[in-house]
PDB file of C-alpha atoms in Angstrom:
ATOM      1  CA  UNK O  23     -59.042   5.204 -26.099  1.00 35.00           C
ATOM      2  CA  UNK O  24     -55.890   4.144 -24.239  1.00 38.00           C
ATOM      3  CA  UNK O  25     -52.219   4.321 -25.186  1.00 40.00           C
ATOM      4  CA  UNK O  26     -52.058   0.548 -25.083  1.00 42.00           C
ATOM      5  CA  UNK O  27     -54.514   0.353 -27.995  1.00 42.00           C
ATOM      6  CA  UNK O  28     -53.450   3.239 -30.255  1.00 54.00           C
ATOM      7  CA  UNK O  29     -49.656   3.472 -29.797  1.00 65.00           C
ATOM      8  CA  UNK O  30     -48.692  -0.009 -31.097  1.00 79.00           C
ATOM      9  CA  UNK O  31     -50.740   0.523 -34.255  1.00 84.00           C
ATOM     10  CA  UNK O  32     -49.036   3.835 -34.939  1.00 90.00           C
ATOM     11  CA  UNK O  33     -45.557   2.625 -33.973  1.00 88.00           C
ATOM     12  CA  UNK O  34     -45.954  -0.235 -36.472  1.00 89.00           C
ATOM     13  CA  UNK O  35     -46.932   2.148 -39.311  1.00 91.00           C
ATOM     14  CA  UNK O  36     -43.405   2.188 -40.813  1.00 94.00           C
ATOM     15  CA  UNK O  37     -44.653   1.809 -44.387  1.00 94.00           C
ATOM     16  CA  UNK O  38     -46.974   4.813 -44.030  1.00 94.00           C
ATOM     17  CA  UNK O  39     -44.136   6.969 -42.741  1.00 94.00           C
ATOM     18  CA  UNK O  40     -41.732   5.865 -45.481  1.00 94.00           C
ATOM     19  CA  UNK O  41     -44.353   6.474 -48.174  1.00 94.00           C
ATOM     20  CA  UNK O  42     -44.776  10.039 -46.954  1.00 94.00           C
ATOM     21  CA  UNK O  43     -41.072  10.706 -47.518  1.00 94.00           C
ATOM     22  CA  UNK O  44     -41.086   9.070 -50.946  1.00 93.00           C
ATOM     23  CA  UNK O  45     -44.086  11.195 -51.904  1.00 93.00           C
ATOM     24  CA  UNK O  46     -41.970  14.265 -51.049  1.00 89.00           C
ATOM     25  CA  UNK O  47     -39.302  13.088 -53.488  1.00 90.00           C
ATOM     26  CA  UNK O  48     -36.907  11.873 -50.776  1.00 91.00           C
ATOM     27  CA  UNK O  49     -35.023   8.595 -50.618  1.00 91.00           C
ATOM     28  CA  UNK O  50     -34.999   7.650 -46.940  1.00 92.00           C
ATOM     29  CA  UNK O  51     -32.501   5.146 -45.594  1.00 92.00           C
ATOM     30  CA  UNK O  52     -33.165   2.368 -43.100  1.00 94.00           C
ATOM     31  CA  UNK O  53     -35.814   2.806 -40.429  1.00 95.00           C
ATOM     32  CA  UNK O  54     -33.917   3.479 -37.184  1.00 93.00           C
ATOM     33  CA  UNK O  55     -36.746   3.501 -34.667  1.00 92.00           C
ATOM     34  CA  UNK O  56     -40.180   4.704 -33.608  1.00 93.00           C
ATOM     35  CA  UNK O  57     -41.518   6.332 -30.472  1.00 90.00           C
ATOM     36  CA  UNK O  58     -45.036   6.927 -29.189  1.00 89.00           C
ATOM     37  CA  UNK O  59     -45.829  10.623 -28.809  1.00 88.00           C
ATOM     38  CA  UNK O  60     -48.838  10.641 -26.514  1.00 82.00           C
ATOM     39  CA  UNK O  61     -52.004   8.602 -27.010  1.00 82.00           C
ATOM     40  CA  UNK O  62     -52.670   9.201 -30.683  1.00 88.00           C
ATOM     41  CA  UNK O  63     -49.314   9.925 -32.353  1.00 92.00           C
ATOM     42  CA  UNK O  64     -45.946   8.288 -33.006  1.00 93.00           C
ATOM     43  CA  UNK O  65     -42.660   9.506 -34.501  1.00 95.00           C
ATOM     44  CA  UNK O  66     -40.710   7.369 -37.000  1.00 96.00           C
ATOM     45  CA  UNK O  67     -37.045   7.955 -37.768  1.00 95.00           C
ATOM     46  CA  UNK O  68     -35.093   7.119 -40.940  1.00 96.00           C
ATOM     47  CA  UNK O  69     -31.484   7.690 -41.951  1.00 92.00           C
ATOM     48  CA  UNK O  70     -31.356  10.740 -44.212  1.00 92.00           C
ATOM     49  CA  UNK O  71     -28.205  10.008 -46.223  1.00 84.00           C
ATOM     50  CA  UNK O  72     -28.255  13.502 -47.752  1.00 87.00           C
ATOM     51  CA  UNK O  73     -25.008  15.118 -48.963  1.00 87.00           C
ATOM     52  CA  UNK O  74     -23.925  17.759 -46.449  1.00 82.00           C
ATOM     53  CA  UNK O  75     -26.189  16.397 -43.685  1.00 86.00           C
ATOM     54  CA  UNK O  76     -23.982  13.798 -42.068  1.00 86.00           C
ATOM     55  CA  UNK O  77     -25.697  12.205 -39.061  1.00 89.00           C
ATOM     56  CA  UNK O  78     -29.102  13.789 -39.761  1.00 92.00           C
ATOM     57  CA  UNK O  79     -32.343  11.817 -39.873  1.00 94.00           C
ATOM     58  CA  UNK O  80     -35.852  12.092 -41.224  1.00 94.00           C
ATOM     59  CA  UNK O  81     -38.651  12.269 -38.678  1.00 96.00           C
ATOM     60  CA  UNK O  82     -42.207  11.446 -39.729  1.00 96.00           C
ATOM     61  CA  UNK O  83     -45.019  11.931 -37.205  1.00 95.00           C
ATOM     62  CA  UNK O  84     -48.090   9.799 -37.809  1.00 95.00           C
ATOM     63  CA  UNK O  85     -51.429  10.054 -36.018  1.00 93.00           C
ATOM     64  CA  UNK O  86     -54.633   8.093 -35.632  1.00 89.00           C
ATOM     65  CA  UNK O  87     -58.058   9.287 -34.548  1.00 81.00           C
ATOM     66  CA  UNK O  88     -59.733   7.393 -31.668  1.00 76.00           C
ATOM     67  CA  UNK O  89     -62.755   6.424 -33.774  1.00 74.00           C
ATOM     68  CA  UNK O  90     -60.837   5.449 -36.965  1.00 76.00           C
ATOM     69  CA  UNK O  91     -58.350   2.822 -38.067  1.00 80.00           C
ATOM     70  CA  UNK O  92     -56.800   5.215 -40.611  1.00 87.00           C
ATOM     71  CA  UNK O  93     -53.205   6.359 -40.024  1.00 91.00           C
ATOM     72  CA  UNK O  94     -52.418   9.862 -41.260  1.00 92.00           C
ATOM     73  CA  UNK O  95     -49.146  11.824 -41.553  1.00 94.00           C
ATOM     74  CA  UNK O  96     -48.975  14.936 -39.386  1.00 92.00           C
ATOM     75  CA  UNK O  97     -45.443  16.215 -40.013  1.00 93.00           C
ATOM     76  CA  UNK O  98     -42.205  15.489 -41.876  1.00 95.00           C
ATOM     77  CA  UNK O  99     -38.961  17.048 -40.662  1.00 94.00           C
ATOM     78  CA  UNK O 100     -35.205  16.698 -41.093  1.00 93.00           C
ATOM     79  CA  UNK O 101     -33.583  16.587 -37.645  1.00 92.00           C
ATOM     80  CA  UNK O 102     -30.000  16.219 -36.356  1.00 91.00           C
ATOM     81  CA  UNK O 103     -29.094  12.882 -34.832  1.00 86.00           C
ATOM     82  CA  UNK O 104     -26.680  12.192 -32.006  1.00 81.00           C
ATOM     83  CA  UNK O 105     -23.581  12.430 -34.213  1.00 80.00           C
ATOM     84  CA  UNK O 106     -24.893  15.059 -36.624  1.00 83.00           C
ATOM     85  CA  UNK O 107     -22.602  17.675 -38.081  1.00 79.00           C
ATOM     86  CA  UNK O 108     -23.894  20.958 -36.640  1.00 80.00           C
ATOM     87  CA  UNK O 109     -22.839  24.570 -36.785  1.00 79.00           C
ATOM     88  CA  UNK O 110     -21.003  25.724 -33.649  1.00 83.00           C
ATOM     89  CA  UNK O 111     -22.971  27.528 -30.973  1.00 86.00           C
ATOM     90  CA  UNK O 112     -23.362  31.228 -31.721  1.00 87.00           C
ATOM     91  CA  UNK O 113     -21.207  33.452 -29.546  1.00 86.00           C
ATOM     92  CA  UNK O 114     -21.844  37.231 -29.281  1.00 82.00           C
ATOM     93  CA  UNK O 115     -19.188  39.343 -30.995  1.00 78.00           C
ATOM     94  CA  UNK O 116     -18.060  40.963 -27.750  1.00 76.00           C
ATOM     95  CA  UNK O 117     -17.192  37.503 -26.406  1.00 82.00           C
ATOM     96  CA  UNK O 118     -15.426  36.410 -29.604  1.00 85.00           C
ATOM     97  CA  UNK O 119     -13.150  39.425 -29.954  1.00 85.00           C
ATOM     98  CA  UNK O 120      -9.593  38.853 -28.770  1.00 85.00           C
ATOM     99  CA  UNK O 121      -6.416  40.902 -28.520  1.00 83.00           C
ATOM    100  CA  UNK O 122      -4.830  41.215 -31.950  1.00 86.00           C
ATOM    101  CA  UNK O 123      -8.129  41.047 -33.875  1.00 88.00           C
ATOM    102  CA  UNK O 124      -8.331  44.815 -34.444  1.00 86.00           C
ATOM    103  CA  UNK O 125      -7.087  45.849 -37.876  1.00 88.00           C
ATOM    104  CA  UNK O 126      -6.713  49.155 -39.741  1.00 89.00           C
ATOM    105  CA  UNK O 127     -10.115  50.728 -40.299  1.00 86.00           C
ATOM    106  CA  UNK O 128     -11.915  48.377 -37.884  1.00 86.00           C
ATOM    107  CA  UNK O 129     -14.303  49.842 -35.315  1.00 83.00           C
ATOM    108  CA  UNK O 130     -14.544  48.358 -31.815  1.00 85.00           C
ATOM    109  CA  UNK O 131     -16.979  50.021 -29.427  1.00 84.00           C
ATOM    110  CA  UNK O 132     -16.539  49.659 -25.687  1.00 81.00           C
ATOM    111  CA  UNK O 133     -19.768  48.483 -23.975  1.00 78.00           C
ATOM    112  CA  UNK O 134     -21.835  51.191 -22.309  1.00 78.00           C
ATOM    113  CA  UNK O 135     -21.287  49.519 -18.927  1.00 78.00           C
ATOM    114  CA  UNK O 136     -17.587  48.794 -19.518  1.00 77.00           C
ATOM    115  CA  UNK O 137     -16.047  48.585 -16.019  1.00 76.00           C
ATOM    116  CA  UNK O 138     -12.761  49.863 -17.456  1.00 73.00           C
ATOM    117  CA  UNK O 139     -14.231  53.305 -18.185  1.00 74.00           C
ATOM    118  CA  UNK O 140     -15.859  55.949 -16.005  1.00 70.00           C
ATOM    119  CA  UNK O 141     -17.216  59.430 -16.769  1.00 74.00           C
ATOM    120  CA  UNK O 142     -14.549  62.096 -16.848  1.00 66.00           C
ATOM    121  CA  UNK O 143     -15.934  63.933 -13.829  1.00 61.00           C
ATOM    122  CA  UNK O 144     -15.497  60.911 -11.518  1.00 57.00           C
ATOM    123  CA  UNK O 145     -12.417  60.831  -9.298  1.00 53.00           C
ATOM    124  CA  UNK O 146     -10.395  57.815 -10.425  1.00 52.00           C
ATOM    125  CA  UNK O 147      -8.042  58.051  -7.419  1.00 55.00           C
ATOM    126  CA  UNK O 148      -5.157  58.239  -9.852  1.00 52.00           C
ATOM    127  CA  UNK O 149      -2.309  56.750  -7.838  1.00 50.00           C
ATOM    128  CA  UNK O 150       0.172  54.110  -8.893  1.00 47.00           C
ATOM    129  CA  UNK O 151      -1.056  50.547  -8.262  1.00 48.00           C
ATOM    130  CA  UNK O 152       2.603  49.570  -7.911  1.00 45.00           C
ATOM    131  CA  UNK O 153       3.557  52.140  -5.293  1.00 48.00           C
ATOM    132  CA  UNK O 154       0.733  53.979  -3.554  1.00 48.00           C
ATOM    133  CA  UNK O 155       3.163  55.750  -1.196  1.00 50.00           C
ATOM    134  CA  UNK O 156       2.989  59.468  -2.012  1.00 46.00           C
ATOM    135  CA  UNK O 157       6.616  60.051  -1.145  1.00 46.00           C
ATOM    136  CA  UNK O 158       7.611  57.278  -3.509  1.00 44.00           C
ATOM    137  CA  UNK O 159       5.568  58.943  -6.241  1.00 43.00           C
ATOM    138  CA  UNK O 160       7.315  62.236  -5.736  1.00 47.00           C
ATOM    139  CA  UNK O 161      10.721  60.585  -5.702  1.00 47.00           C
ATOM    140  CA  UNK O 162       9.995  58.713  -8.914  1.00 49.00           C
ATOM    141  CA  UNK O 163       8.689  61.857 -10.606  1.00 48.00           C
ATOM    142  CA  UNK O 164      11.855  63.890 -10.077  1.00 54.00           C
ATOM    143  CA  UNK O 165      14.293  61.023 -10.478  1.00 54.00           C
ATOM    144  CA  UNK O 166      15.518  60.665  -6.916  1.00 59.00           C
ATOM    145  CA  UNK O 167      17.101  57.304  -6.199  1.00 68.00           C
ATOM    146  CA  UNK O 168      18.238  56.777  -9.830  1.00 71.00           C
ATOM    147  CA  UNK O 169      21.875  57.319 -10.724  1.00 72.00           C
ATOM    148  CA  UNK O 170      21.249  58.247 -14.360  1.00 74.00           C
ATOM    149  CA  UNK O 171      18.349  59.798 -16.277  1.00 74.00           C
ATOM    150  CA  UNK O 172      17.588  60.289 -19.961  1.00 77.00           C
ATOM    151  CA  UNK O 173      19.265  63.266 -21.554  1.00 83.00           C
ATOM    152  CA  UNK O 174      17.512  65.638 -23.938  1.00 86.00           C
ATOM    153  CA  UNK O 175      18.974  63.658 -26.844  1.00 87.00           C
ATOM    154  CA  UNK O 176      17.818  60.380 -25.319  1.00 86.00           C
ATOM    155  CA  UNK O 177      14.275  61.668 -24.933  1.00 87.00           C
ATOM    156  CA  UNK O 178      14.286  63.094 -28.448  1.00 91.00           C
ATOM    157  CA  UNK O 179      15.462  59.773 -29.923  1.00 91.00           C
ATOM    158  CA  UNK O 180      12.752  57.870 -28.063  1.00 92.00           C
ATOM    159  CA  UNK O 181      10.087  60.365 -29.145  1.00 94.00           C
ATOM    160  CA  UNK O 182      11.186  60.054 -32.783  1.00 95.00           C
ATOM    161  CA  UNK O 183      11.045  56.252 -32.672  1.00 94.00           C
ATOM    162  CA  UNK O 184       7.600  56.207 -31.098  1.00 95.00           C
ATOM    163  CA  UNK O 185       6.246  58.932 -33.391  1.00 96.00           C
ATOM    164  CA  UNK O 186       7.523  57.243 -36.563  1.00 96.00           C
ATOM    165  CA  UNK O 187       6.774  53.688 -35.451  1.00 95.00           C
ATOM    166  CA  UNK O 188       3.768  51.399 -35.546  1.00 95.00           C
ATOM    167  CA  UNK O 189       1.960  53.471 -32.900  1.00 96.00           C
ATOM    168  CA  UNK O 190       2.514  56.881 -34.422  1.00 96.00           C
ATOM    169  CA  UNK O 191       0.121  59.030 -36.485  1.00 96.00           C
ATOM    170  CA  UNK O 192       1.505  57.835 -39.852  1.00 96.00           C
ATOM    171  CA  UNK O 193       0.867  54.124 -39.219  1.00 95.00           C
ATOM    172  CA  UNK O 194      -1.817  52.290 -41.256  1.00 94.00           C
ATOM    173  CA  UNK O 195      -3.924  51.807 -38.113  1.00 95.00           C
ATOM    174  CA  UNK O 196      -3.889  55.508 -37.269  1.00 95.00           C
ATOM    175  CA  UNK O 197      -4.660  56.584 -40.835  1.00 94.00           C
ATOM    176  CA  UNK O 198      -7.785  54.406 -40.807  1.00 92.00           C
ATOM    177  CA  UNK O 199      -9.029  55.669 -37.416  1.00 93.00           C
ATOM    178  CA  UNK O 200     -11.618  58.371 -36.813  1.00 92.00           C
ATOM    179  CA  UNK O 201     -10.382  59.346 -33.351  1.00 94.00           C
ATOM    180  CA  UNK O 202      -6.977  59.946 -31.824  1.00 96.00           C
ATOM    181  CA  UNK O 203      -5.550  58.601 -28.576  1.00 96.00           C
ATOM    182  CA  UNK O 204      -5.452  62.015 -26.917  1.00 95.00           C
ATOM    183  CA  UNK O 205      -9.243  61.931 -26.475  1.00 95.00           C
ATOM    184  CA  UNK O 206      -9.541  58.247 -25.554  1.00 95.00           C
ATOM    185  CA  UNK O 207     -10.508  56.999 -22.112  1.00 94.00           C
ATOM    186  CA  UNK O 208      -7.963  54.177 -22.412  1.00 95.00           C
ATOM    187  CA  UNK O 209      -5.072  56.618 -22.928  1.00 96.00           C
ATOM    188  CA  UNK O 210      -2.712  57.074 -19.960  1.00 95.00           C
ATOM    189  CA  UNK O 211      -0.420  60.091 -20.470  1.00 95.00           C
ATOM    190  CA  UNK O 212       3.145  59.423 -19.397  1.00 94.00           C
ATOM    191  CA  UNK O 213       4.856  61.636 -16.846  1.00 89.00           C
ATOM    192  CA  UNK O 214       7.868  63.809 -17.499  1.00 85.00           C
ATOM    193  CA  UNK O 215       9.080  65.739 -20.511  1.00 86.00           C
ATOM    194  CA  UNK O 216       7.150  63.596 -23.032  1.00 92.00           C
ATOM    195  CA  UNK O 217       3.852  63.999 -21.199  1.00 92.00           C
ATOM    196  CA  UNK O 218       2.236  66.155 -23.897  1.00 93.00           C
ATOM    197  CA  UNK O 219       3.073  63.875 -26.797  1.00 95.00           C
ATOM    198  CA  UNK O 220       2.861  60.275 -25.606  1.00 96.00           C
ATOM    199  CA  UNK O 221       1.005  57.910 -23.353  1.00 96.00           C
ATOM    200  CA  UNK O 222       0.345  54.232 -22.767  1.00 97.00           C
ATOM    201  CA  UNK O 223      -2.652  52.329 -24.153  1.00 97.00           C
ATOM    202  CA  UNK O 224      -4.664  50.478 -21.510  1.00 95.00           C
ATOM    203  CA  UNK O 225      -7.074  48.693 -23.870  1.00 95.00           C
ATOM    204  CA  UNK O 226      -6.233  44.978 -24.068  1.00 93.00           C
ATOM    205  CA  UNK O 227      -7.909  44.751 -27.489  1.00 93.00           C
ATOM    206  CA  UNK O 228      -5.774  47.519 -28.993  1.00 95.00           C
ATOM    207  CA  UNK O 229      -2.162  48.649 -28.358  1.00 95.00           C
ATOM    208  CA  UNK O 230      -2.237  47.387 -24.794  1.00 95.00           C
ATOM    209  CA  UNK O 231       0.861  48.391 -22.799  1.00 95.00           C
ATOM    210  CA  UNK O 232       2.482  50.173 -25.747  1.00 95.00           C
ATOM    211  CA  UNK O 233       3.775  53.721 -25.815  1.00 96.00           C
ATOM    212  CA  UNK O 234       1.490  55.506 -28.293  1.00 97.00           C
ATOM    213  CA  UNK O 235       1.542  58.972 -29.760  1.00 97.00           C
ATOM    214  CA  UNK O 236      -1.213  61.314 -28.661  1.00 96.00           C
ATOM    215  CA  UNK O 237      -1.993  61.564 -32.401  1.00 96.00           C
ATOM    216  CA  UNK O 238      -2.160  57.802 -32.898  1.00 97.00           C
ATOM    217  CA  UNK O 239      -5.595  56.208 -33.125  1.00 96.00           C
ATOM    218  CA  UNK O 240      -7.426  52.945 -33.705  1.00 95.00           C
ATOM    219  CA  UNK O 241     -10.947  51.601 -33.974  1.00 93.00           C
ATOM    220  CA  UNK O 242     -11.155  50.708 -30.275  1.00 94.00           C
ATOM    221  CA  UNK O 243     -11.385  54.332 -29.113  1.00 95.00           C
ATOM    222  CA  UNK O 244     -13.615  54.755 -26.066  1.00 94.00           C
ATOM    223  CA  UNK O 245     -15.968  57.044 -28.012  1.00 93.00           C
ATOM    224  CA  UNK O 246     -16.705  54.529 -30.791  1.00 91.00           C
ATOM    225  CA  UNK O 247     -20.413  53.760 -30.805  1.00 87.00           C
ATOM    226  CA  UNK O 248     -21.791  50.253 -31.233  1.00 81.00           C
ATOM    227  CA  UNK O 249     -23.570  49.508 -34.528  1.00 75.00           C
ATOM    228  CA  UNK O 250     -27.333  49.867 -34.526  1.00 71.00           C
ATOM    229  CA  UNK O 251     -29.891  47.449 -35.916  1.00 62.00           C
ATOM    230  CA  UNK O 252     -31.185  44.007 -35.094  1.00 57.00           C
ATOM    231  CA  UNK O 253     -28.211  42.098 -36.495  1.00 57.00           C
ATOM    232  CA  UNK O 254     -28.201  39.931 -39.592  1.00 60.00           C
ATOM    233  CA  UNK O 255     -31.316  40.006 -41.782  1.00 60.00           C
ATOM    234  CA  UNK O 256     -33.670  37.051 -41.544  1.00 62.00           C
ATOM    235  CA  UNK O 257     -33.791  34.861 -44.615  1.00 61.00           C
ATOM    236  CA  UNK O 258     -36.261  32.184 -45.598  1.00 66.00           C
ATOM    237  CA  UNK O 259     -35.127  28.575 -45.273  1.00 64.00           C
ATOM    238  CA  UNK O 260     -33.062  27.401 -48.244  1.00 61.00           C
ATOM    239  CA  UNK O 261     -34.820  24.761 -50.327  1.00 64.00           C
ATOM    240  CA  UNK O 262     -32.274  22.187 -51.476  1.00 61.00           C
ATOM    241  CA  UNK O 263     -34.803  20.747 -53.892  1.00 62.00           C
ATOM    242  CA  UNK O 264     -35.091  24.042 -55.795  1.00 61.00           C
ATOM    243  CA  UNK O 265     -31.537  23.855 -57.147  1.00 60.00           C
ATOM    244  CA  UNK O 266     -31.465  23.292 -60.882  1.00 65.00           C
ATOM    245  CA  UNK O 267     -28.567  21.126 -62.094  1.00 63.00           C
ATOM    246  CA  UNK O 268     -27.229  22.537 -65.373  1.00 66.00           C
ATOM    247  CA  UNK O 269     -24.846  20.422 -67.429  1.00 69.00           C
ATOM    248  CA  UNK O 270     -21.624  22.246 -68.247  1.00 68.00           C
ATOM    249  CA  UNK O 271     -20.892  22.424 -71.982  1.00 66.00           C
ATOM    250  CA  UNK O 272     -17.385  22.250 -73.396  1.00 61.00           C
ATOM    251  CA  UNK O 273     -15.746  24.673 -75.740  1.00 52.00           C
ATOM    252  CA  UNK O 274     -16.623  22.454 -78.708  1.00 52.00           C
ATOM    253  CA  UNK O 275     -20.353  22.775 -77.895  1.00 52.00           C
ATOM    254  CA  UNK O 276     -20.294  26.562 -77.824  1.00 45.00           C
TER     255      UNK O 276
END
């Protein structure tokens, strides 16, 4: 049997397709088109007009056997049309996270292959990216070339501000953290007299570029482990037709 014989008969079976939807309790809108699907099947499309399904359409696939004039219904489905309202594409969490998203008590694990972190035994060639000249490093470390340096009081005032501020151990973020900055791979200890107590955070999703106490902490510590499991549980499809409409009674009916 050829397409030329079977397809027109099935494409013209609009009433059969509409009846299949009505039998399912649906109220299809206008017929918007039909398309042959191979030699012995055709798909019919109807406006859905369902609340919450703007731009969706009903699709009814009908079929006909080569030796019979009977048209049967193979499948009924609700499909999105060209202008359908759809959920946005799913994006993995590690691509959605942005600086500023981390809150007190949140946990943010660095990926196992994070290029920002290396094992502790690897030589990181720890030289300044701003001035790789060794003499310049020595000069900067001892204060040569600067007319004035912080006094003991100046250092103490700065340490008190940093310790008591938003990136100290008493902050809400630190109180909700399991790990402290002193053991974090993103922690860069500062040079000089405050070396033992403070550093700079190098994690763009945390306190990036801020002076943090060695006792401060957040959920983006380099030792935080990623959650296990296969993600969200799988649920069965929701049946809109199973919703029971219950009339609300007033106080006088109680």
